[in-house]
Short mmCIF file of C-alpha atoms and ligand atoms in Angstrom, two decimals:
data_model
loop_
_atom_site.label_atom_id
_atom_site.label_comp_id
_atom_site.label_asym_id
_atom_site.label_seq_id
_atom_site.Cartn_x
_atom_site.Cartn_y
_atom_site.Cartn_z
CA MET A 1 -110.69 68.17 -179.80
CA LYS A 2 -111.75 65.25 -178.38
CA LYS A 3 -108.27 63.12 -177.03
CA ASP A 4 -108.36 58.59 -177.22
CA PHE A 5 -106.08 56.71 -176.31
CA LEU A 6 -106.11 54.30 -179.03
CA SER A 7 -102.49 52.87 -179.27
CA LEU A 8 -98.90 54.55 -178.07
CA SER A 9 -98.26 55.67 -181.39
CA ASP A 10 -100.99 58.10 -181.45
CA TRP A 11 -99.22 60.21 -178.50
CA THR A 12 -95.72 61.44 -177.97
CA ARG A 13 -93.59 61.25 -174.87
CA GLU A 14 -93.84 64.11 -173.26
CA ASP A 15 -97.85 63.72 -173.43
CA LEU A 16 -97.15 60.73 -172.22
CA ASP A 17 -94.51 61.62 -169.49
CA LYS A 18 -97.52 63.57 -168.04
CA ILE A 19 -99.33 60.74 -167.46
CA PHE A 20 -96.76 59.27 -165.74
CA GLU A 21 -96.93 62.38 -163.49
CA LEU A 22 -99.95 62.57 -162.67
CA THR A 23 -100.12 58.63 -162.19
CA ARG A 24 -97.17 59.08 -159.01
CA GLU A 25 -99.92 61.75 -157.40
CA LEU A 26 -102.75 59.68 -157.89
CA LYS A 27 -101.26 56.77 -156.06
CA GLN A 28 -99.68 58.62 -153.43
CA LYS A 29 -103.42 60.26 -152.76
CA GLN A 30 -105.28 57.15 -153.59
CA LYS A 31 -102.87 55.85 -150.48
CA GLN A 32 -103.21 58.39 -148.36
CA GLY A 33 -106.75 58.62 -148.06
CA GLN A 34 -107.12 61.57 -149.62
CA ARG A 35 -110.14 62.65 -152.10
CA HIS A 36 -109.22 63.17 -155.45
CA HIS A 37 -112.06 63.48 -157.61
CA GLN A 38 -111.64 64.72 -160.79
CA LEU A 39 -114.48 63.00 -163.13
CA ALA A 40 -117.20 63.78 -160.15
CA GLY A 41 -120.50 63.10 -162.14
CA GLN A 42 -119.18 61.25 -165.04
CA THR A 43 -119.94 58.04 -166.52
CA LEU A 44 -117.38 55.40 -168.31
CA GLY A 45 -119.11 52.89 -170.53
CA MET A 46 -116.95 49.84 -170.60
CA LEU A 47 -117.28 47.34 -173.44
CA PHE A 48 -115.99 44.06 -173.72
CA GLU A 49 -115.97 41.57 -176.34
CA LYS A 50 -113.28 39.31 -174.34
CA SER A 51 -113.00 37.92 -170.72
CA SER A 52 -111.19 40.42 -168.72
CA THR A 53 -110.21 40.31 -164.51
CA ARG A 54 -107.30 43.11 -164.36
CA THR A 55 -109.17 45.67 -166.45
CA ARG A 56 -112.51 45.32 -165.79
CA VAL A 57 -112.57 45.57 -162.05
CA SER A 58 -108.79 47.97 -162.61
CA PHE A 59 -110.96 50.72 -164.36
CA GLU A 60 -114.52 50.19 -162.66
CA VAL A 61 -112.47 50.91 -159.39
CA GLY A 62 -110.78 54.12 -160.23
CA MET A 63 -113.88 55.95 -161.74
CA PHE A 64 -115.59 55.29 -158.39
CA GLN A 65 -111.89 56.34 -156.83
CA LEU A 66 -111.99 59.26 -159.43
CA GLY A 67 -116.08 60.18 -158.29
CA GLY A 68 -117.58 59.06 -161.40
CA HIS A 69 -119.31 55.69 -162.33
CA ALA A 70 -118.48 53.07 -164.62
CA LEU A 71 -121.13 51.00 -166.46
CA PHE A 72 -119.76 47.26 -167.46
CA LEU A 73 -121.78 46.09 -170.34
CA SER A 74 -120.55 42.49 -172.43
CA SER A 75 -121.54 42.00 -175.91
CA GLY A 76 -123.52 38.77 -174.54
CA THR A 77 -125.40 41.04 -173.02
CA THR A 78 -126.47 44.66 -175.10
CA GLN A 79 -126.77 44.32 -179.14
CA MET A 80 -123.14 44.99 -180.13
CA GLY A 81 -123.32 40.80 -179.83
CA ARG A 82 -126.49 41.02 -181.77
CA GLY A 83 -125.02 42.93 -184.95
CA GLU A 84 -125.28 46.27 -183.62
CA PRO A 85 -123.37 48.44 -185.86
CA ILE A 86 -120.32 50.05 -184.08
CA GLN A 87 -121.18 53.26 -185.91
CA ASP A 88 -124.48 53.38 -184.24
CA THR A 89 -123.25 52.71 -180.90
CA GLY A 90 -120.87 54.26 -180.13
CA ARG A 91 -122.81 57.61 -181.22
CA VAL A 92 -125.71 56.39 -179.10
CA MET A 93 -123.26 56.60 -176.25
CA SER A 94 -122.03 59.52 -176.91
CA ARG A 95 -125.30 60.39 -175.99
CA TYR A 96 -125.19 58.32 -171.81
CA VAL A 97 -122.20 58.09 -170.79
CA ASP A 98 -117.96 60.47 -171.11
CA GLY A 99 -115.98 58.10 -172.03
CA ILE A 100 -115.76 54.56 -172.83
CA MET A 101 -112.84 51.65 -172.52
CA ILE A 102 -113.27 49.07 -174.85
CA ARG A 103 -111.90 45.47 -175.31
CA THR A 104 -112.69 43.14 -177.94
CA PHE A 105 -110.69 41.52 -181.51
CA SER A 106 -110.80 44.07 -183.64
CA GLN A 107 -108.13 47.18 -183.83
CA GLU A 108 -109.97 48.49 -186.80
CA LEU A 109 -113.29 48.23 -184.45
CA VAL A 110 -111.93 50.93 -182.11
CA GLU A 111 -110.73 53.01 -183.90
CA ASP A 112 -114.26 53.40 -185.63
CA LEU A 113 -115.81 53.33 -182.55
CA ALA A 114 -113.20 56.63 -182.08
CA ARG A 115 -114.18 58.26 -185.21
CA PHE A 116 -117.99 58.02 -184.43
CA SER A 117 -118.26 59.30 -180.91
CA THR A 118 -117.93 62.12 -179.74
CA ILE A 119 -116.15 60.95 -176.28
CA PRO A 120 -113.03 60.11 -175.36
CA ILE A 121 -112.39 56.13 -176.47
CA ILE A 122 -110.03 54.16 -173.76
CA ASN A 123 -108.61 50.09 -175.84
CA GLY A 124 -108.77 48.11 -172.95
CA LEU A 125 -106.62 46.08 -175.39
CA THR A 126 -107.27 44.35 -178.98
CA ASP A 127 -105.81 41.35 -180.84
CA MET A 128 -103.13 44.00 -182.36
CA TYR A 129 -102.61 46.02 -178.62
CA HIS A 130 -102.70 46.93 -175.51
CA PRO A 131 -102.16 50.11 -174.40
CA CYS A 132 -103.27 50.78 -170.45
CA GLN A 133 -100.43 47.73 -170.03
CA LEU A 134 -97.83 49.45 -171.53
CA MET A 135 -98.52 52.21 -169.62
CA ALA A 136 -98.92 50.31 -166.30
CA ASP A 137 -95.62 48.39 -167.23
CA LEU A 138 -93.27 51.26 -167.96
CA PHE A 139 -94.37 53.22 -164.72
CA THR A 140 -93.36 50.03 -163.13
CA VAL A 141 -90.68 50.29 -164.09
CA ILE A 142 -89.97 53.94 -163.23
CA GLU A 143 -90.46 53.03 -159.70
CA HIS A 144 -88.05 50.34 -159.16
CA LYS A 145 -85.50 51.61 -161.77
CA GLY A 146 -85.81 55.48 -161.26
CA SER A 147 -86.95 56.10 -164.94
CA TYR A 148 -87.11 54.11 -168.37
CA GLU A 149 -84.35 56.03 -170.19
CA GLY A 150 -80.69 53.31 -169.85
CA GLN A 151 -82.73 50.56 -169.27
CA VAL A 152 -82.61 47.85 -171.81
CA PHE A 153 -85.71 45.81 -172.31
CA CYS A 154 -86.20 42.25 -173.22
CA TRP A 155 -89.32 40.48 -174.56
CA ILE A 156 -89.90 36.56 -175.02
CA GLY A 157 -92.79 34.62 -176.39
CA ASP A 158 -95.43 35.85 -178.91
CA GLY A 159 -94.80 38.03 -181.24
CA ASN A 160 -98.64 39.76 -179.65
CA ASN A 161 -100.98 42.71 -178.89
CA MET A 162 -97.91 43.18 -175.72
CA ALA A 163 -95.12 42.71 -177.90
CA ASN A 164 -96.65 44.72 -181.10
CA SER A 165 -97.02 47.06 -177.96
CA TRP A 166 -93.75 47.18 -176.42
CA ILE A 167 -92.90 47.97 -180.54
CA ASN A 168 -94.54 50.98 -180.24
CA ALA A 169 -93.23 51.91 -176.64
CA ALA A 170 -89.72 51.14 -178.18
CA ALA A 171 -90.42 53.76 -180.62
CA VAL A 172 -92.28 56.52 -179.05
CA PHE A 173 -89.13 56.59 -175.61
CA GLY A 174 -86.63 55.65 -177.19
CA PHE A 175 -84.77 52.74 -174.93
CA GLU A 176 -83.64 49.34 -175.98
CA LEU A 177 -85.76 46.52 -176.95
CA ARG A 178 -84.52 43.45 -178.24
CA VAL A 179 -87.69 40.53 -179.04
CA ALA A 180 -86.92 36.87 -178.99
CA THR A 181 -89.53 35.13 -180.50
CA PRO A 182 -89.41 32.04 -182.63
CA ALA A 183 -89.65 31.23 -186.48
CA GLY A 184 -93.29 32.14 -187.45
CA TYR A 185 -94.48 33.62 -183.99
CA GLU A 186 -93.01 37.63 -185.06
CA PRO A 187 -94.87 40.43 -184.16
CA GLU A 188 -96.86 42.67 -187.10
CA THR A 189 -94.89 43.48 -189.62
CA GLY A 190 -96.18 46.82 -190.60
CA VAL A 191 -95.83 47.32 -186.75
CA CYS A 192 -92.63 46.82 -186.78
CA GLU A 193 -91.71 48.83 -189.77
CA ARG A 194 -93.42 51.73 -188.84
CA ALA A 195 -91.32 51.53 -185.36
CA GLU A 196 -88.73 51.38 -187.59
CA GLN A 197 -89.82 54.56 -189.35
CA ALA A 198 -89.54 56.60 -186.31
CA GLY A 199 -86.08 55.57 -184.84
CA ALA A 200 -87.01 52.56 -182.66
CA LYS A 201 -84.14 50.46 -181.70
CA VAL A 202 -85.23 46.45 -181.64
CA LEU A 203 -83.29 43.77 -182.15
CA TYR A 204 -85.62 41.00 -183.38
CA THR A 205 -84.38 37.04 -183.09
CA ASN A 206 -84.99 33.60 -182.71
CA ASP A 207 -82.63 33.19 -179.89
CA PRO A 208 -84.23 34.15 -175.83
CA PHE A 209 -80.38 33.79 -174.75
CA GLU A 210 -79.25 36.70 -177.15
CA ALA A 211 -82.65 38.60 -175.79
CA ALA A 212 -81.40 38.88 -172.42
CA ARG A 213 -78.23 38.75 -171.73
CA GLY A 214 -77.10 41.66 -170.05
CA ALA A 215 -81.50 42.90 -169.69
CA ASP A 216 -82.66 45.50 -167.18
CA VAL A 217 -86.15 44.54 -167.98
CA LEU A 218 -87.25 40.13 -168.61
CA ASN A 219 -91.02 40.21 -170.02
CA THR A 220 -93.84 37.38 -171.58
CA ASP A 221 -96.96 36.79 -172.07
CA VAL A 222 -99.03 33.45 -172.53
CA TRP A 223 -98.60 31.49 -175.82
CA ALA A 224 -101.61 31.63 -176.49
CA SER A 225 -103.35 34.54 -176.60
CA MET A 226 -107.55 34.81 -175.92
CA GLY A 227 -109.30 33.86 -179.26
CA GLN A 228 -106.19 31.59 -179.80
CA GLU A 229 -107.02 28.82 -177.22
CA GLU A 230 -107.51 26.13 -180.42
CA GLU A 231 -104.11 26.16 -181.17
CA GLN A 232 -102.87 26.24 -177.51
CA GLU A 233 -101.08 22.72 -177.84
CA LYS A 234 -99.44 23.81 -181.16
CA ARG A 235 -98.23 26.82 -179.79
CA LYS A 236 -96.96 24.75 -176.87
CA GLN A 237 -94.15 23.20 -179.07
CA ALA A 238 -93.18 26.31 -181.16
CA PHE A 239 -92.86 27.89 -177.97
CA ALA A 240 -90.71 25.42 -175.85
CA GLY A 241 -87.61 27.21 -175.13
CA PHE A 242 -88.77 30.73 -175.01
CA GLN A 243 -89.63 30.13 -170.68
CA ILE A 244 -88.88 32.77 -168.75
CA ASN A 245 -86.65 30.50 -166.22
CA ARG A 246 -83.73 30.49 -163.69
CA GLU A 247 -81.42 30.25 -166.65
CA ILE A 248 -82.79 32.72 -168.92
CA VAL A 249 -83.03 35.22 -165.02
CA GLU A 250 -79.21 33.95 -164.88
CA VAL A 251 -78.07 35.68 -167.69
CA ALA A 252 -79.97 38.58 -167.53
CA ASP A 253 -78.34 41.75 -165.51
CA ALA A 254 -78.09 40.62 -162.00
CA GLU A 255 -80.55 43.90 -160.59
CA CYS A 256 -83.29 42.83 -163.36
CA ILE A 257 -87.16 42.63 -163.09
CA VAL A 258 -89.33 40.31 -164.23
CA LEU A 259 -92.88 41.16 -165.51
CA HIS A 260 -95.79 39.82 -167.04
CA CYS A 261 -98.90 41.64 -168.01
CA LEU A 262 -100.95 38.43 -166.04
CA PRO A 263 -102.93 36.19 -166.15
CA ALA A 264 -100.23 33.99 -166.41
CA HIS A 265 -99.79 29.79 -167.29
CA ARG A 266 -97.41 28.76 -164.49
CA ASP A 267 -94.54 26.77 -166.22
CA GLU A 268 -95.40 27.50 -169.99
CA GLU A 269 -94.24 30.80 -170.60
CA ILE A 270 -92.88 31.58 -167.06
CA THR A 271 -91.94 29.11 -164.25
CA ASP A 272 -93.66 29.23 -161.34
CA GLU A 273 -89.82 29.65 -159.59
CA VAL A 274 -89.74 33.58 -161.44
CA ILE A 275 -92.31 34.06 -161.03
CA GLU A 276 -92.88 33.89 -156.74
CA GLY A 277 -88.97 35.50 -157.10
CA GLY A 278 -87.00 38.20 -155.39
CA HIS A 279 -86.92 40.11 -159.27
CA SER A 280 -90.69 39.11 -160.02
CA VAL A 281 -92.86 42.69 -159.71
CA VAL A 282 -96.23 41.20 -161.51
CA PHE A 283 -98.33 42.31 -158.48
CA ASP A 284 -96.70 46.50 -158.21
CA GLU A 285 -97.46 45.81 -162.01
CA ALA A 286 -100.97 44.99 -162.08
CA GLU A 287 -102.05 47.47 -159.35
CA ASN A 288 -100.31 50.06 -161.54
CA ARG A 289 -103.23 49.21 -164.69
CA LEU A 290 -105.53 51.28 -161.31
CA HIS A 291 -103.06 53.82 -161.30
CA VAL A 292 -102.40 54.50 -164.18
CA GLN A 293 -105.52 53.94 -165.81
CA LYS A 294 -106.73 57.42 -163.45
CA ALA A 295 -104.46 59.01 -165.16
CA ILE A 296 -105.16 58.50 -168.44
CA MET A 297 -109.05 59.00 -167.79
CA VAL A 298 -108.97 62.80 -166.08
CA THR A 299 -106.40 63.40 -168.90
CA LEU A 300 -108.79 62.57 -171.32
CA MET A 301 -112.02 63.13 -169.68
CA GLN A 302 -111.50 66.59 -167.17
N1 LIG B 401 -103.27 42.04 -167.74
C1 LIG B 401 -104.75 42.70 -168.08
O1 LIG B 401 -105.67 42.84 -168.74
O2 LIG B 401 -105.33 41.63 -167.39
P1 LIG B 401 -107.17 41.40 -168.10
O3 LIG B 401 -107.41 40.05 -168.86
O4 LIG B 401 -107.44 40.53 -166.11
O5 LIG B 401 -108.08 42.66 -168.64
N1 LIG B 402 -102.39 38.61 -175.36
C1 LIG B 402 -102.93 38.45 -173.84
C2 LIG B 402 -102.51 39.10 -172.82
C3 LIG B 402 -103.92 39.23 -172.21
C4 LIG B 402 -104.10 40.39 -170.96
C5 LIG B 402 -104.19 38.02 -174.33
O1 LIG B 402 -104.79 38.97 -175.92
O2 LIG B 402 -105.16 37.35 -174.43
#
């Protein structure tokens, strides 16, 4: 049966750990210039209804390095943007390509696409989740800390797609997570409830210092995500005090690392000083999108 990559909670820890092992192997091969054409002759369709730098480039380059090919398709230049039903898009694309990565608004649309397609579907970000980013983030933690096990993770900022994905990750991998958001900007209730039922250890607070104290991994994201641009000014006020800055880093563990999925708004959710400072691993994190997504594609498509 085909497998999709729509949300971390559809996967077991054991299977995700295998993806990390494969990531390590593929990254080493890439660095040593060894050929690894596991997806020779295969094509990935990339459907975008939102902007992207990292996701588009890392998937396209990743397919090339695996010996395959990637097609960039934006909603503005395909029939998707003119309202062709997703079930038809899924069935037609399944006749041409070997896998689809989609970035869009609705998680339900991605799930419908998966249901009507006979090929693997990868979630390249929805309003609800960003699972590929989470895999790159955790792989970066493994590289810098040896393991995700025993680390205390801290999220400061919006209860958005990234925060929801961290909560899923806490449920799947069993690590301690603390989430600090302003009141009214908490993560999805359904995501929190399902994670709790699955045994996740998550502290929810409106105090960023409570979340950051002694933490090993600090993490944030923009205050207004794609699609929320008109709320930018209102959010700036609501999120004042939820910035990763020197004061926050000082209460975290002395050896803490700082993650940000990027793009960042410097001196809003994170200071320029911290993102450029010694705790920041954001460019390793961005690079790891490439390696981890290659492992995801090989796992699903080979
Ligand atoms: N982090 C991330 O997904 O970046 P892009 O929006 O540039 O793809
Ligand atoms: N939360 C951000 C992530 C961008 C990679 C957004 O959805 O715009």
